[in-house]
PDB file of C-alpha atoms in Angstrom:
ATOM      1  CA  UNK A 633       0.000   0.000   0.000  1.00 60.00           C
ATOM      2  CA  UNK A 634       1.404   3.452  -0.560  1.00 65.00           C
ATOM      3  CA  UNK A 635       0.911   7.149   0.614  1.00 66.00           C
ATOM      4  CA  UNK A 636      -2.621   8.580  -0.252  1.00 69.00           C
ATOM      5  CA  UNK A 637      -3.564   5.212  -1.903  1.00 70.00           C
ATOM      6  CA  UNK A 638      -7.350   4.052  -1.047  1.00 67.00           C
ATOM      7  CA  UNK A 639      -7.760   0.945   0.308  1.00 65.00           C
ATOM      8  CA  UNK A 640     -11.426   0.770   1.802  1.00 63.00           C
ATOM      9  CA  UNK A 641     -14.360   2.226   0.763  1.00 56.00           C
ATOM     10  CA  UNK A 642     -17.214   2.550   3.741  1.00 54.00           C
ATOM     11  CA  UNK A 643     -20.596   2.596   2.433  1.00 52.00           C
ATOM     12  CA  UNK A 644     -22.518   1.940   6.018  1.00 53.00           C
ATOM     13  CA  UNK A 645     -20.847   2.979   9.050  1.00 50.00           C
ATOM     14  CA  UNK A 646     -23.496   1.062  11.350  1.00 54.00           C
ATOM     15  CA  UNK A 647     -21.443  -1.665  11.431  1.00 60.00           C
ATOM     16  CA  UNK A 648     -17.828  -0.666  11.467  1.00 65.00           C
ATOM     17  CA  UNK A 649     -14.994  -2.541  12.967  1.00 69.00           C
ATOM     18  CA  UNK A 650     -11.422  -2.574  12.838  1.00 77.00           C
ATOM     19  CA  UNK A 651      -8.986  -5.121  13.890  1.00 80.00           C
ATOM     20  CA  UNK A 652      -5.170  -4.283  15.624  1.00 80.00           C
ATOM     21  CA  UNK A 653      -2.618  -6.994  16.703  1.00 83.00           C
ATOM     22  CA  UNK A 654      -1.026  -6.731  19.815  1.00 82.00           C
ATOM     23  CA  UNK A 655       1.849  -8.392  21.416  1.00 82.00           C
ATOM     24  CA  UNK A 656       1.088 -10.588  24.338  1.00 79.00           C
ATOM     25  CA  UNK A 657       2.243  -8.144  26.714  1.00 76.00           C
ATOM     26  CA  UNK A 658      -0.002  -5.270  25.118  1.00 77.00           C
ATOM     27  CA  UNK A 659      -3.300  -7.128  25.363  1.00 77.00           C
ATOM     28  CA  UNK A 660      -2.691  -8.705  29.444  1.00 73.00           C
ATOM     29  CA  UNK A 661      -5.081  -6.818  31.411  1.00 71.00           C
ATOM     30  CA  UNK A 662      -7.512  -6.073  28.319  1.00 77.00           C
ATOM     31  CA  UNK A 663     -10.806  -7.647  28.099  1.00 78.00           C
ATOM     32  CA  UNK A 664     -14.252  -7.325  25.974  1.00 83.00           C
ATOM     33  CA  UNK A 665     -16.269  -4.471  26.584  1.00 82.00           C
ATOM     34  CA  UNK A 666     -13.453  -2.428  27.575  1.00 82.00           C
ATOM     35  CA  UNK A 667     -12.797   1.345  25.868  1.00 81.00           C
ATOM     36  CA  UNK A 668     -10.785   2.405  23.155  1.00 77.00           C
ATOM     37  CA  UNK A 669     -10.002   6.198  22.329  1.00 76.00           C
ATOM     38  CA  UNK A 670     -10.597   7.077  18.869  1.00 73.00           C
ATOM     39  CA  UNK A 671      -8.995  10.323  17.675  1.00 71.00           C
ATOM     40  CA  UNK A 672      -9.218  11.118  13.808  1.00 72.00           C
ATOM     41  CA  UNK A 673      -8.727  14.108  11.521  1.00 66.00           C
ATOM     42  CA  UNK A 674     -10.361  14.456   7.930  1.00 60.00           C
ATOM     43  CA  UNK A 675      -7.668  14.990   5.398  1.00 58.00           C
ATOM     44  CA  UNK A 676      -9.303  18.478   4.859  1.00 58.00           C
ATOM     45  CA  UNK A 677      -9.401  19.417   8.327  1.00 57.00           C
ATOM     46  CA  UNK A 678      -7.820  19.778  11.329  1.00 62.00           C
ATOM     47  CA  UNK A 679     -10.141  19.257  13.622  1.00 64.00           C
ATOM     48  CA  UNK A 680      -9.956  16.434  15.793  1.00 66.00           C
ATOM     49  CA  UNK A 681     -12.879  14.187  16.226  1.00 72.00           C
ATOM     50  CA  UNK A 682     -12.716  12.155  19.319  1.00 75.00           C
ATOM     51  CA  UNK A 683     -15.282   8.403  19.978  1.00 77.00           C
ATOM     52  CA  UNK A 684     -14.964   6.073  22.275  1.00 79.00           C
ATOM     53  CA  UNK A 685     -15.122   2.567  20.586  1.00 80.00           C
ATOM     54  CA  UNK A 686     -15.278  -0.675  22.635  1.00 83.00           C
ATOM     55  CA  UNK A 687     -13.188  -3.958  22.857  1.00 84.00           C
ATOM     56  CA  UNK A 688     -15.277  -6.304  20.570  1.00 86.00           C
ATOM     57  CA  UNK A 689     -13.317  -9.881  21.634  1.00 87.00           C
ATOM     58  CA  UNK A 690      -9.475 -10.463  21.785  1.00 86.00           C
ATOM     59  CA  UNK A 691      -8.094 -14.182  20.424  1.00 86.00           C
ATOM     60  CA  UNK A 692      -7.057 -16.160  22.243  1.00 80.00           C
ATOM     61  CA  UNK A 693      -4.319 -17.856  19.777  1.00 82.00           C
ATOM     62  CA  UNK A 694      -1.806 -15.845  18.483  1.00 83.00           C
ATOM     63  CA  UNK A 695      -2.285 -15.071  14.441  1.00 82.00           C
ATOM     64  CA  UNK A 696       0.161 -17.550  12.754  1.00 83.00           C
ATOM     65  CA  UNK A 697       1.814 -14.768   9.922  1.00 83.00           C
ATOM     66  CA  UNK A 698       3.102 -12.376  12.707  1.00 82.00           C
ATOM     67  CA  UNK A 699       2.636 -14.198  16.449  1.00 85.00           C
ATOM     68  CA  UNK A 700       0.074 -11.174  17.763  1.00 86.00           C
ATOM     69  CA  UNK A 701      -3.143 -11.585  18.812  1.00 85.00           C
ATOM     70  CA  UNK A 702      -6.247 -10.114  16.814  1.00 86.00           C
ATOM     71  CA  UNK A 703      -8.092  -7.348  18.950  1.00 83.00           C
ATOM     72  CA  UNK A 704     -11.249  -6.840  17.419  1.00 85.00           C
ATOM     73  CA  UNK A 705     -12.712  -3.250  17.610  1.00 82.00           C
ATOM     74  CA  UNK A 706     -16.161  -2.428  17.707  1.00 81.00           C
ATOM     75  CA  UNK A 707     -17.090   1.896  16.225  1.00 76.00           C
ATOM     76  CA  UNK A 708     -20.022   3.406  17.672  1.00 74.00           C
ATOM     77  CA  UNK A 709     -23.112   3.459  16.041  1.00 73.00           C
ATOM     78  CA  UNK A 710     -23.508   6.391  13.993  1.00 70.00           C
ATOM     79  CA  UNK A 711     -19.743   7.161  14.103  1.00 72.00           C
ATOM     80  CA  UNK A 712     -18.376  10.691  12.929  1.00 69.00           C
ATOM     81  CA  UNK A 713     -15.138   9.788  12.886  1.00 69.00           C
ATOM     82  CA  UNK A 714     -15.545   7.482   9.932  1.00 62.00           C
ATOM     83  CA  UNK A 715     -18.142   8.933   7.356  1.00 60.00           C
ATOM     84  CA  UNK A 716     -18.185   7.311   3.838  1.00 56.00           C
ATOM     85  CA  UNK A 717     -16.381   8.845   0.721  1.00 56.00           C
ATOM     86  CA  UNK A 718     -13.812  10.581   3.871  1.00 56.00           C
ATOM     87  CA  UNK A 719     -10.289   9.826   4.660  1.00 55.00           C
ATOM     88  CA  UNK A 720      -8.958   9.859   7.735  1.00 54.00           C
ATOM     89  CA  UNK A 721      -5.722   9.516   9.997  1.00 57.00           C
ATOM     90  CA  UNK A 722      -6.953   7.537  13.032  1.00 55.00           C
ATOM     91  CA  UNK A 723      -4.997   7.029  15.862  1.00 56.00           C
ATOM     92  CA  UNK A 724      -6.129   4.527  18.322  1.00 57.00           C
ATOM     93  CA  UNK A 725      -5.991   4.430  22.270  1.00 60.00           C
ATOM     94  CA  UNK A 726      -6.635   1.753  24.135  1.00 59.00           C
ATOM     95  CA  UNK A 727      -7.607   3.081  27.929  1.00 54.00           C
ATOM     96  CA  UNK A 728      -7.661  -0.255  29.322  1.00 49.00           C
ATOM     97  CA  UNK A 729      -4.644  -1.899  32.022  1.00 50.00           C
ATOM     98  CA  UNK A 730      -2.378  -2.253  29.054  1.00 46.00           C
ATOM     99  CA  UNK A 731       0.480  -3.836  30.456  1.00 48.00           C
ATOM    100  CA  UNK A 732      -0.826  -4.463  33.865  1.00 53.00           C
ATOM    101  CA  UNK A 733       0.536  -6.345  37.159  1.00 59.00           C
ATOM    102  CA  UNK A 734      -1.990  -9.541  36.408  1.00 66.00           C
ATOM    103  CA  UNK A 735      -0.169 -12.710  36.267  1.00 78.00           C
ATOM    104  CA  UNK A 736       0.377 -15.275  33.324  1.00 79.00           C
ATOM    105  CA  UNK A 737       1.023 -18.736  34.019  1.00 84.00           C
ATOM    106  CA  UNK A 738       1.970 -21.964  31.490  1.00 85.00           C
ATOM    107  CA  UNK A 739      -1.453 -24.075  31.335  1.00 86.00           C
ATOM    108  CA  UNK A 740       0.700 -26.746  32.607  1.00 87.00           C
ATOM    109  CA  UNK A 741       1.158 -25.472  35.824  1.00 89.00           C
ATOM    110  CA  UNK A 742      -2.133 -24.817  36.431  1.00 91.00           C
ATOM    111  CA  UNK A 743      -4.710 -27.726  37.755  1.00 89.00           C
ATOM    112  CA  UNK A 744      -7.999 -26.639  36.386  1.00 86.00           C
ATOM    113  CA  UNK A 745     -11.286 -28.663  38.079  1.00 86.00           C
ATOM    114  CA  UNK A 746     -14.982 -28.140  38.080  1.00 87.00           C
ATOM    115  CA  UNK A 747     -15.118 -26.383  41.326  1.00 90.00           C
ATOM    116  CA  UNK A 748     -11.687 -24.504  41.876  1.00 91.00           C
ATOM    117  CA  UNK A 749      -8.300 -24.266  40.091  1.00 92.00           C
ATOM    118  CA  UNK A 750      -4.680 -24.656  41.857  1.00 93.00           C
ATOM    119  CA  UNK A 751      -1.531 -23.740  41.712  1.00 93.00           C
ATOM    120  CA  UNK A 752       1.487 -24.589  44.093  1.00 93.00           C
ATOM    121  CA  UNK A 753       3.678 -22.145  45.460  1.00 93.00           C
ATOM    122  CA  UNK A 754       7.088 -23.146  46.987  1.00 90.00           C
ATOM    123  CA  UNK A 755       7.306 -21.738  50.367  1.00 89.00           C
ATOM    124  CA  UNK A 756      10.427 -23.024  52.705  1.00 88.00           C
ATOM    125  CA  UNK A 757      10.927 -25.930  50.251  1.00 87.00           C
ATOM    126  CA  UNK A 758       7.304 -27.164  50.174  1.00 91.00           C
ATOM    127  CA  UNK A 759       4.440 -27.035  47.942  1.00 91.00           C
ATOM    128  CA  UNK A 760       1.790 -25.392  49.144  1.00 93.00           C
ATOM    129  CA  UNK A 761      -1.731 -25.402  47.032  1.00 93.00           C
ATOM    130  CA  UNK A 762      -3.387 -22.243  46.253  1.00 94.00           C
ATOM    131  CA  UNK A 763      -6.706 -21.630  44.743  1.00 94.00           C
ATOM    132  CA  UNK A 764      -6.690 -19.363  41.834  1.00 93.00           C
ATOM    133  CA  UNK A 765      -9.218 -17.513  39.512  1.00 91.00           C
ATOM    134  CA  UNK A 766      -8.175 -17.646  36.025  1.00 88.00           C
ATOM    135  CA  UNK A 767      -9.020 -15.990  33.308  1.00 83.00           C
ATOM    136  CA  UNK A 768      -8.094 -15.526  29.567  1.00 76.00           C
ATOM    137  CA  UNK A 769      -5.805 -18.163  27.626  1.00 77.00           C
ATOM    138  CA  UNK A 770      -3.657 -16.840  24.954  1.00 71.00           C
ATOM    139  CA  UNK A 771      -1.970 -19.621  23.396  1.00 70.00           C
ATOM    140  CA  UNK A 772       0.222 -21.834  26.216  1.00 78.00           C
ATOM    141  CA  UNK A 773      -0.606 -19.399  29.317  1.00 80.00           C
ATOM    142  CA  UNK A 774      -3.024 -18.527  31.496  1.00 84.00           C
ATOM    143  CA  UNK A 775      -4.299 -15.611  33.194  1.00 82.00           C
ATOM    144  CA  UNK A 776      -4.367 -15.691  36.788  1.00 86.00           C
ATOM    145  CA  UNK A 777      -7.032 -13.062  38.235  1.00 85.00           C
ATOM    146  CA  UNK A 778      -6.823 -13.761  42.017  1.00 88.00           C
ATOM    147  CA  UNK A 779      -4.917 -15.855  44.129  1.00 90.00           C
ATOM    148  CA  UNK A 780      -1.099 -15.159  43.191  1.00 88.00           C
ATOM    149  CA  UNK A 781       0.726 -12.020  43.466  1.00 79.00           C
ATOM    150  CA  UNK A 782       3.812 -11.245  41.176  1.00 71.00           C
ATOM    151  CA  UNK A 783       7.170 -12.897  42.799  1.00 78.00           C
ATOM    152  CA  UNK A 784       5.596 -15.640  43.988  1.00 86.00           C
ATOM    153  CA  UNK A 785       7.508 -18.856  42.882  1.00 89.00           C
ATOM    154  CA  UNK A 786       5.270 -20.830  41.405  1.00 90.00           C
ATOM    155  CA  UNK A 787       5.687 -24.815  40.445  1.00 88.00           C
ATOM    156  CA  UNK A 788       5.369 -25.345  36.571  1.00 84.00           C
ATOM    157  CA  UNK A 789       7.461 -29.118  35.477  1.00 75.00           C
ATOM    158  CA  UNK A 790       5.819 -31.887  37.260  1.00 75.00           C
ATOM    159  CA  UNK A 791       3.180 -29.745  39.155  1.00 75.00           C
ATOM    160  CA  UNK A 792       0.487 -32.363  38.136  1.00 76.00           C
ATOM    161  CA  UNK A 793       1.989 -34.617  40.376  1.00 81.00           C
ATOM    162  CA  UNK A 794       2.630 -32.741  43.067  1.00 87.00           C
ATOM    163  CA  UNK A 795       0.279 -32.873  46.832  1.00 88.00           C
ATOM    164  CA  UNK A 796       0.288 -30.163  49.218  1.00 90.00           C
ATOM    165  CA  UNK A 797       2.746 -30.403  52.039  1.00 90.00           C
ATOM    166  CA  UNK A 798       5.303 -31.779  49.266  1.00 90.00           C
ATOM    167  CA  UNK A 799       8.986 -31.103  49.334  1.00 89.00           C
ATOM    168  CA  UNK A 800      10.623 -29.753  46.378  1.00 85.00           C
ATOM    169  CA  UNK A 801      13.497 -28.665  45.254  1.00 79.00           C
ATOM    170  CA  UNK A 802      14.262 -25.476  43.048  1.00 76.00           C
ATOM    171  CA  UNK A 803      16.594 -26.062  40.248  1.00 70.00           C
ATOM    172  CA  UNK A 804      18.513 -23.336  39.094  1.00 63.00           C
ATOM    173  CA  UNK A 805      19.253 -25.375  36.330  1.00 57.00           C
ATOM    174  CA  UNK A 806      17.035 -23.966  33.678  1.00 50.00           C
ATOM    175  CA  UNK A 807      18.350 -25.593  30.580  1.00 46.00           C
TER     176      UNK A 807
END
């Protein structure tokens, strides 16, 4: 695509959406139905127009061409920002927790059941279980929503084996 070159025409803006990919790290904390700042500029104006769009659904597999993950993006209804037969320089802002303290855990080291889902943390050489909320997977890892707090060692290799009381030992071996 080159400078100035169209590339969409929009005939009905009732139904506008726009996808972004983000990097792992740009879409932790970011969830459907969350707020995106929409600031655009007709080419024959410099006023800004600013919307508020909303988090349609983020995937939960990374796209296979560049390893981000799709963030669909829902316009408002009725948008002003994108009229038909306009161009326009749209910059996007996401006001969710981009990049937030929420924790991200290999599937593996997670023990997911009907009723609750644990983790072990090592504390003085011993697993000890911990009930967890989870939330979104993107690809191998899981969100954790409640229950850990960032530092906290955490058991991943052979968790599915382990009881609580166990006693482990930390390799620092991580080849």
């Amino acid at each position: 695509v080159n400078s100035g070159q169209l590339i969409a025409v929009v005939s009905n803006n009732r139904d506008l959406n726009s996808t972004l990919y983000l990097t792992m790290e740009e879409v932790q904390g970011l969830k459907p139905g969350d707020d995106v700042q929409i600031n655009c500029a007709n080419n024959d104006s410099q006023n800004l127009t600013r919307e508020i769009a909303k988090i349609d659904s983020i995937s939960s597999v990374p796209n296979s061409s560049n390893s981000r993950y799709a963030l669909a993006i829902d316009f408002p209804q009725g948008s002003t920002c994108v009229l038909a037969n306009n161009f326009v320089k749209a910059n996007f802002k996401i006001t969710g927790q981009i990049g937030s303290n929420l924790v991200y855990l290999p599937l593996e080291a997670v023990k997911i059941g009907q009723n609750r889902n644990i983790v072990f943390v090592i504390q003085d050489n011993a697993a000890k279980t911990r009930e967890v909320k989870t939330g979104n997977v993107f690809g191998q890892y899981i969100e954790i929503t409640h229950g850990l707090n960032q530092g906290e060692v955490v058991a991943i290799g052979g968790s599915r084996n382990l009881q609580d009381g166990d006693e482990v030992f930390i390799s620092s071996d991580l080849n």
